Amino acid sequence: MKIESMQVNHLSKPIGIGAEDLTFSFKISGYGSLESITAEFSADADFKTVFCRETENIEPFGFSPCCVFRGGKRYFWRISALGANGETATASSFFECGRENSVWDIPFITTRKENRVSAAFIRKFTIREIKNARLYITALGMYEAYLNGKKIGREYFTPFCDDYRYLLQYQTYDITGDLRVGENVIAVLLGNGWYGERHPAGKCGDGAFGNGFYLSAEVTVGGERLLISDESWTEVRSPVVFSEIYDGEIYDARKEFFLPDGRVKQDAFTGENAVFTENPAGKIIPRISPELCERESFLPSLIVTPSGAQVLDFGKEITGWVEFTAIIPPGGEVKLLYGEIMQNGELYRENLRTAKAEFIAVGDGTEKTYRSHFTFFGFRYVQAEGISLTEETAKNFVGKTVYSSLKITGKIDTANEKLNRLAENVFRSQKGNFLDIPLDCPQRDERFGWTGDAQVFSETALYNADCVAFYDKYLADMREEQLRYGGACPFIVPDAFYAREERNEGRKPVSDGEFMLKRVSPGWGDAAVIIPWNLYRFTGDRGMLKKNYANMKLWADFLIRTDKNRGGKHIRDYGFRFGDWLALDNPDKEEKHGKTDEGFIATAYYYNAVRLTARAAGEIGENDDRVGYEKVAEEILAALKAEYISPDGTVKSDTQTAYALAIAFGLCDKKIAGKRLCEKLEENGGKLTTGFVGTSFLLGALAETGHGKEAYSLLLGEDLPGWLYAVNLGATTIWERWDSVLPDGTIRKGEMNSLNHYAYGSVLSWVYKSIIGIKQREDSAGFVRAVISPVIDERLGKVYGEYDSACGKYAVGYEIKGKKVVMKISVPCLGEADIIPPEGYRIEKTNGERIESGSVSLKSGEYEIVLSHMC
Ligand code: BGC
């Protein structure tokens, strides 16, 4: 038995979080049942003085002790568990709250002249004695802070990506170790990032949230304020002479102001003093984002193209930047052009659309290590210009991935190498798109938190990795927007589109929701219910559900209100809709909307939203809400059936997506729908036609209606369209379109063609649930009651998978041996699992003992189960 994954607000050892509403969670690994759990809290690492000890109601999924925490303080907490067999386990961790004063009483400073390119501020200070010191800091757009020449903290793209109209996070850094007795210099570089300039994909200076550079910071030493951002800070020229999220960066080493020993060049101080500016209108809050750091390193091989260009191939599509060390002559330039694919032997970049995606390093004649600061690139290939490379020196160029904290929790390993590779590609796309917000793609002129993509992928993402705090933060921005948008959840969160409209045209959303009908879409806005619900189902954290229930309710009420505004017929045949985006069944092959009736899709999602909100209300004891939403949900379902289901039980829209949706949401007789779905597949030569909406439900709908074989055939199909098609073409991530690259290796023409778009990777949740066979009972949360019931298919003779759930790790492995299947199952300490044999099989033995019943319930432990085929 071991205590693991101790987290506060689902963050590991966070520094600088808010002092209120803290939720503590942990996992217990090992087997057996528990006798007791104790939680202790102390202000010292040795727990000499414990100010709070709790033994009742310590819910590992999330508990809130009855004690008060204060800003500016570091706390230590310890969990001790006693097993029923006398075994004990104990572990401790710490967290630190943000500023003592929860009100951000620190001024903002800016540049004296209007400046949209980049900025840097610097401030000298002296200390006599080194004591515990902190930097509290935020800015608009992005900042990197340095103390005595060394970057502070290991994170990038701070203060992170929020809807800056409403929220701005500040970060807390422990700077004690980098202080010097005597003179110190703090410097802050600022770039546009997600805040200003061209984001979201506009013209120069079109910035969604604003333009210019704003900094607010405080340094405390020994708990006392030493300095704040004020007019004593000097503006200095920044070595980042250009930076823009899509276009890239120019870094001029000649403009660096730190000397190698951490002191500052004399002439750096000739700049003007900063000026005070108004604080931004939004709330300034302690950090809620998980850590966003450099993670992995990839070394390239060198390709010399037919035209003589030097292209570095990193072997995989990654997101981050290339870091390189070189001596570039003074004023000389090395240019890196980022791209995803080679065409005709040369780097191809047209699918980046207007994003220039380049990095230029200007040298100063000394050896330097270069990287970009305020943007990232989605790439596999990088063309290097201005430097002559050999296979050997190409290794000085290192591909670095940057993404939010994603502790891996899932594992898929089957006898089919291509399926394993698909799983790997999904993981890679998740890493490549989880940069503080769930991006649609990391390379072209978008990189937005598209809500539709985020919701279809969320279940897979939560199986793959711990991204609870990541989504929780996304929901915080969404909630702020919904509160102002009459409950509407926009296309993208943070809503840079509307922020820009509001800024440039002065429009304001109208609270009856009507105004936003053009800015939301079924399946996209539904992120407001689906993500909170998935988070709850995966974590079992009711406190989190209580908070995020607001998003669900706001969206459900928005849908109900706009329905009422149209007479309350419950049929959503109005408003903007993306439909079954990028589906293949539209006769017009260039059309991005699929063929499925968009009113049907919208009404189905409407029903689902209200139904899930009712369920969530029930979970958190909001019974009036539950009853109210249940009633509306029933009415919607009745209206939907009358409008969209034929008397023979088929769906009028009669597309694969329509049936997949109907089965997944329970909109009609499942047997009839399953049969018709199979017929639709057969009519199309066994090929899928589904787009963003239908794809995530397709295999589940087939398997649920007894068509597991067909589901396997789709998953393992190697032709277009299908998941393994891209694997065969050497994909290392998931593509935006089934045919993003054509069979002859040429890239599909057209403006929507990202090679790192995770939406279709949503299929992996089906692999976890139905191939590995780890899912949970409908009435369970946190995987307390798992259901282990794989769909067995001889095409995968051997399967192994894991899911390290909120209540510990479930593992399932099985091998088909003739008419028997031998399964090895582990059930974690806090879990329980119902083993339900797949169709056609019965359980023969459990741990060597013969079994008569159809299914078994297993407590924590390791088991061998033998299934035998019934015919
Ligand atoms: C994005 C998406 C998104 C879609 C909306 C695209 O440009 O990349 O993935 O969901 O627009 O239809």
PDB file of N, CA, C and O in Angstrom, residues 361-387:
ATOM      1  N   ALA A 361      17.224  34.216 -35.504  1.00  0.00           N
ATOM      2  CA  ALA A 361      18.209  34.555 -34.478  1.00  0.00           C
ATOM      3  C   ALA A 361      19.233  35.487 -35.114  1.00  0.00           C
ATOM      4  O   ALA A 361      19.791  35.174 -36.164  1.00  0.00           O
ATOM      5  N   VAL A 362      19.446  36.628 -34.485  1.00  0.00           N
ATOM      6  CA  VAL A 362      20.472  37.563 -34.966  1.00  0.00           C
ATOM      7  C   VAL A 362      21.639  37.463 -33.977  1.00  0.00           C
ATOM      8  O   VAL A 362      21.442  37.596 -32.766  1.00  0.00           O
ATOM      9  N   GLY A 363      22.826  37.188 -34.508  1.00  0.00           N
ATOM     10  CA  GLY A 363      23.965  36.884 -33.638  1.00  0.00           C
ATOM     11  C   GLY A 363      24.717  38.097 -33.137  1.00  0.00           C
ATOM     12  O   GLY A 363      24.549  39.221 -33.627  1.00  0.00           O
ATOM     13  N   ASP A 364      25.579  37.846 -32.135  1.00  0.00           N
ATOM     14  CA  ASP A 364      26.452  38.904 -31.621  1.00  0.00           C
ATOM     15  C   ASP A 364      27.913  38.466 -31.645  1.00  0.00           C
ATOM     16  O   ASP A 364      28.764  39.061 -30.994  1.00  0.00           O
ATOM     17  N   GLY A 365      28.182  37.376 -32.343  1.00  0.00           N
ATOM     18  CA  GLY A 365      29.567  36.927 -32.473  1.00  0.00           C
ATOM     19  C   GLY A 365      30.023  35.990 -31.369  1.00  0.00           C
ATOM     20  O   GLY A 365      31.127  35.456 -31.441  1.00  0.00           O
ATOM     21  N   THR A 366      29.193  35.780 -30.346  1.00  0.00           N
ATOM     22  CA  THR A 366      29.598  34.850 -29.279  1.00  0.00           C
ATOM     23  C   THR A 366      28.714  33.602 -29.338  1.00  0.00           C
ATOM     24  O   THR A 366      27.674  33.605 -29.994  1.00  0.00           O
ATOM     25  N   GLU A 367      29.126  32.589 -28.616  1.00  0.00           N
ATOM     26  CA  GLU A 367      28.311  31.359 -28.610  1.00  0.00           C
ATOM     27  C   GLU A 367      27.069  31.579 -27.748  1.00  0.00           C
ATOM     28  O   GLU A 367      27.169  32.029 -26.600  1.00  0.00           O
ATOM     29  N   LYS A 368      25.930  31.275 -28.310  1.00  0.00           N
ATOM     30  CA  LYS A 368      24.656  31.526 -27.623  1.00  0.00           C
ATOM     31  C   LYS A 368      23.701  30.365 -27.844  1.00  0.00           C
ATOM     32  O   LYS A 368      23.766  29.686 -28.875  1.00  0.00           O
ATOM     33  N   THR A 369      22.795  30.210 -26.905  1.00  0.00           N
ATOM     34  CA  THR A 369      21.721  29.232 -27.092  1.00  0.00           C
ATOM     35  C   THR A 369      20.444  30.015 -27.386  1.00  0.00           C
ATOM     36  O   THR A 369      20.094  30.926 -26.633  1.00  0.00           O
ATOM     37  N   TYR A 370      19.822  29.672 -28.489  1.00  0.00           N
ATOM     38  CA  TYR A 370      18.632  30.427 -28.937  1.00  0.00           C
ATOM     39  C   TYR A 370      17.378  29.559 -28.846  1.00  0.00           C
ATOM     40  O   TYR A 370      17.425  28.359 -29.092  1.00  0.00           O
ATOM     41  N   ARG A 371      16.265  30.201 -28.562  1.00  0.00           N
ATOM     42  CA  ARG A 371      14.939  29.564 -28.617  1.00  0.00           C
ATOM     43  C   ARG A 371      13.917  30.686 -28.695  1.00  0.00           C
ATOM     44  O   ARG A 371      14.252  31.852 -28.431  1.00  0.00           O
ATOM     45  N   SER A 372      12.702  30.360 -29.013  1.00  0.00           N
ATOM     46  CA  SER A 372      11.680  31.416 -29.002  1.00  0.00           C
ATOM     47  C   SER A 372      11.143  31.562 -27.576  1.00  0.00           C
ATOM     48  O   SER A 372      11.302  30.669 -26.744  1.00  0.00           O
ATOM     49  N   HIS A 373      10.530  32.695 -27.304  1.00  0.00           N
ATOM     50  CA  HIS A 373      10.095  33.002 -25.943  1.00  0.00           C
ATOM     51  C   HIS A 373       8.590  33.082 -25.790  1.00  0.00           C
ATOM     52  O   HIS A 373       8.040  32.658 -24.784  1.00  0.00           O
ATOM     53  N   PHE A 374       7.942  33.702 -26.783  1.00  0.00           N
ATOM     54  CA  PHE A 374       6.519  33.998 -26.591  1.00  0.00           C
ATOM     55  C   PHE A 374       5.628  33.352 -27.635  1.00  0.00           C
ATOM     56  O   PHE A 374       4.530  33.804 -27.889  1.00  0.00           O
ATOM     57  N   THR A 375       6.130  32.328 -28.269  1.00  0.00           N
ATOM     58  CA  THR A 375       5.261  31.547 -29.145  1.00  0.00           C
ATOM     59  C   THR A 375       5.801  30.132 -29.254  1.00  0.00           C
ATOM     60  O   THR A 375       6.899  29.829 -28.782  1.00  0.00           O
ATOM     61  N   PHE A 376       4.989  29.287 -29.835  1.00  0.00           N
ATOM     62  CA  PHE A 376       5.356  27.889 -30.022  1.00  0.00           C
ATOM     63  C   PHE A 376       5.007  27.522 -31.456  1.00  0.00           C
ATOM     64  O   PHE A 376       4.286  28.249 -32.145  1.00  0.00           O
ATOM     65  N   PHE A 377       5.513  26.403 -31.891  1.00  0.00           N
ATOM     66  CA  PHE A 377       5.305  25.953 -33.267  1.00  0.00           C
ATOM     67  C   PHE A 377       4.857  24.494 -33.244  1.00  0.00           C
ATOM     68  O   PHE A 377       5.298  23.729 -32.393  1.00  0.00           O
ATOM     69  N   GLY A 378       4.011  24.139 -34.209  1.00  0.00           N
ATOM     70  CA  GLY A 378       3.637  22.730 -34.382  1.00  0.00           C
ATOM     71  C   GLY A 378       4.424  22.231 -35.579  1.00  0.00           C
ATOM     72  O   GLY A 378       4.237  22.735 -36.682  1.00  0.00           O
ATOM     73  N   PHE A 379       5.318  21.267 -35.388  1.00  0.00           N
ATOM     74  CA  PHE A 379       6.234  20.926 -36.487  1.00  0.00           C
ATOM     75  C   PHE A 379       6.801  19.524 -36.375  1.00  0.00           C
ATOM     76  O   PHE A 379       6.868  18.951 -35.302  1.00  0.00           O
ATOM     77  N   ARG A 380       7.205  19.016 -37.513  1.00  0.00           N
ATOM     78  CA  ARG A 380       8.111  17.868 -37.538  1.00  0.00           C
ATOM     79  C   ARG A 380       9.409  18.271 -38.245  1.00  0.00           C
ATOM     80  O   ARG A 380      10.472  17.789 -37.912  1.00  0.00           O
ATOM     81  N   TYR A 381       9.257  19.177 -39.208  1.00  0.00           N
ATOM     82  CA  TYR A 381      10.410  19.595 -40.021  1.00  0.00           C
ATOM     83  C   TYR A 381      10.734  21.067 -39.797  1.00  0.00           C
ATOM     84  O   TYR A 381       9.822  21.889 -39.612  1.00  0.00           O
ATOM     85  N   VAL A 382      12.004  21.387 -39.836  1.00  0.00           N
ATOM     86  CA  VAL A 382      12.417  22.776 -39.693  1.00  0.00           C
ATOM     87  C   VAL A 382      13.509  23.049 -40.725  1.00  0.00           C
ATOM     88  O   VAL A 382      14.521  22.347 -40.761  1.00  0.00           O
ATOM     89  N   GLN A 383      13.263  24.046 -41.551  1.00  0.00           N
ATOM     90  CA  GLN A 383      14.288  24.429 -42.530  1.00  0.00           C
ATOM     91  C   GLN A 383      15.214  25.445 -41.878  1.00  0.00           C
ATOM     92  O   GLN A 383      14.739  26.457 -41.347  1.00  0.00           O
ATOM     93  N   ALA A 384      16.505  25.150 -41.897  1.00  0.00           N
ATOM     94  CA  ALA A 384      17.474  26.057 -41.272  1.00  0.00           C
ATOM     95  C   ALA A 384      18.223  26.813 -42.354  1.00  0.00           C
ATOM     96  O   ALA A 384      18.803  26.205 -43.255  1.00  0.00           O
ATOM     97  N   GLU A 385      18.199  28.126 -42.245  1.00  0.00           N
ATOM     98  CA  GLU A 385      18.886  28.963 -43.238  1.00  0.00           C
ATOM     99  C   GLU A 385      19.911  29.852 -42.535  1.00  0.00           C
ATOM    100  O   GLU A 385      19.729  30.209 -41.372  1.00  0.00           O
ATOM    101  N   GLY A 386      20.958  30.180 -43.235  1.00  0.00           N
ATOM    102  CA  GLY A 386      21.963  31.088 -42.673  1.00  0.00           C
ATOM    103  C   GLY A 386      23.020  30.372 -41.868  1.00  0.00           C
ATOM    104  O   GLY A 386      23.822  31.017 -41.178  1.00  0.00           O
ATOM    105  N   ILE A 387      23.022  29.076 -41.912  1.00  0.00           N
ATOM    106  CA  ILE A 387      24.036  28.299 -41.191  1.00  0.00           C
ATOM    107  C   ILE A 387      24.264  27.011 -41.977  1.00  0.00           C
ATOM    108  O   ILE A 387      23.304  26.419 -42.488  1.00  0.00           O
TER     109      ILE A 387
END
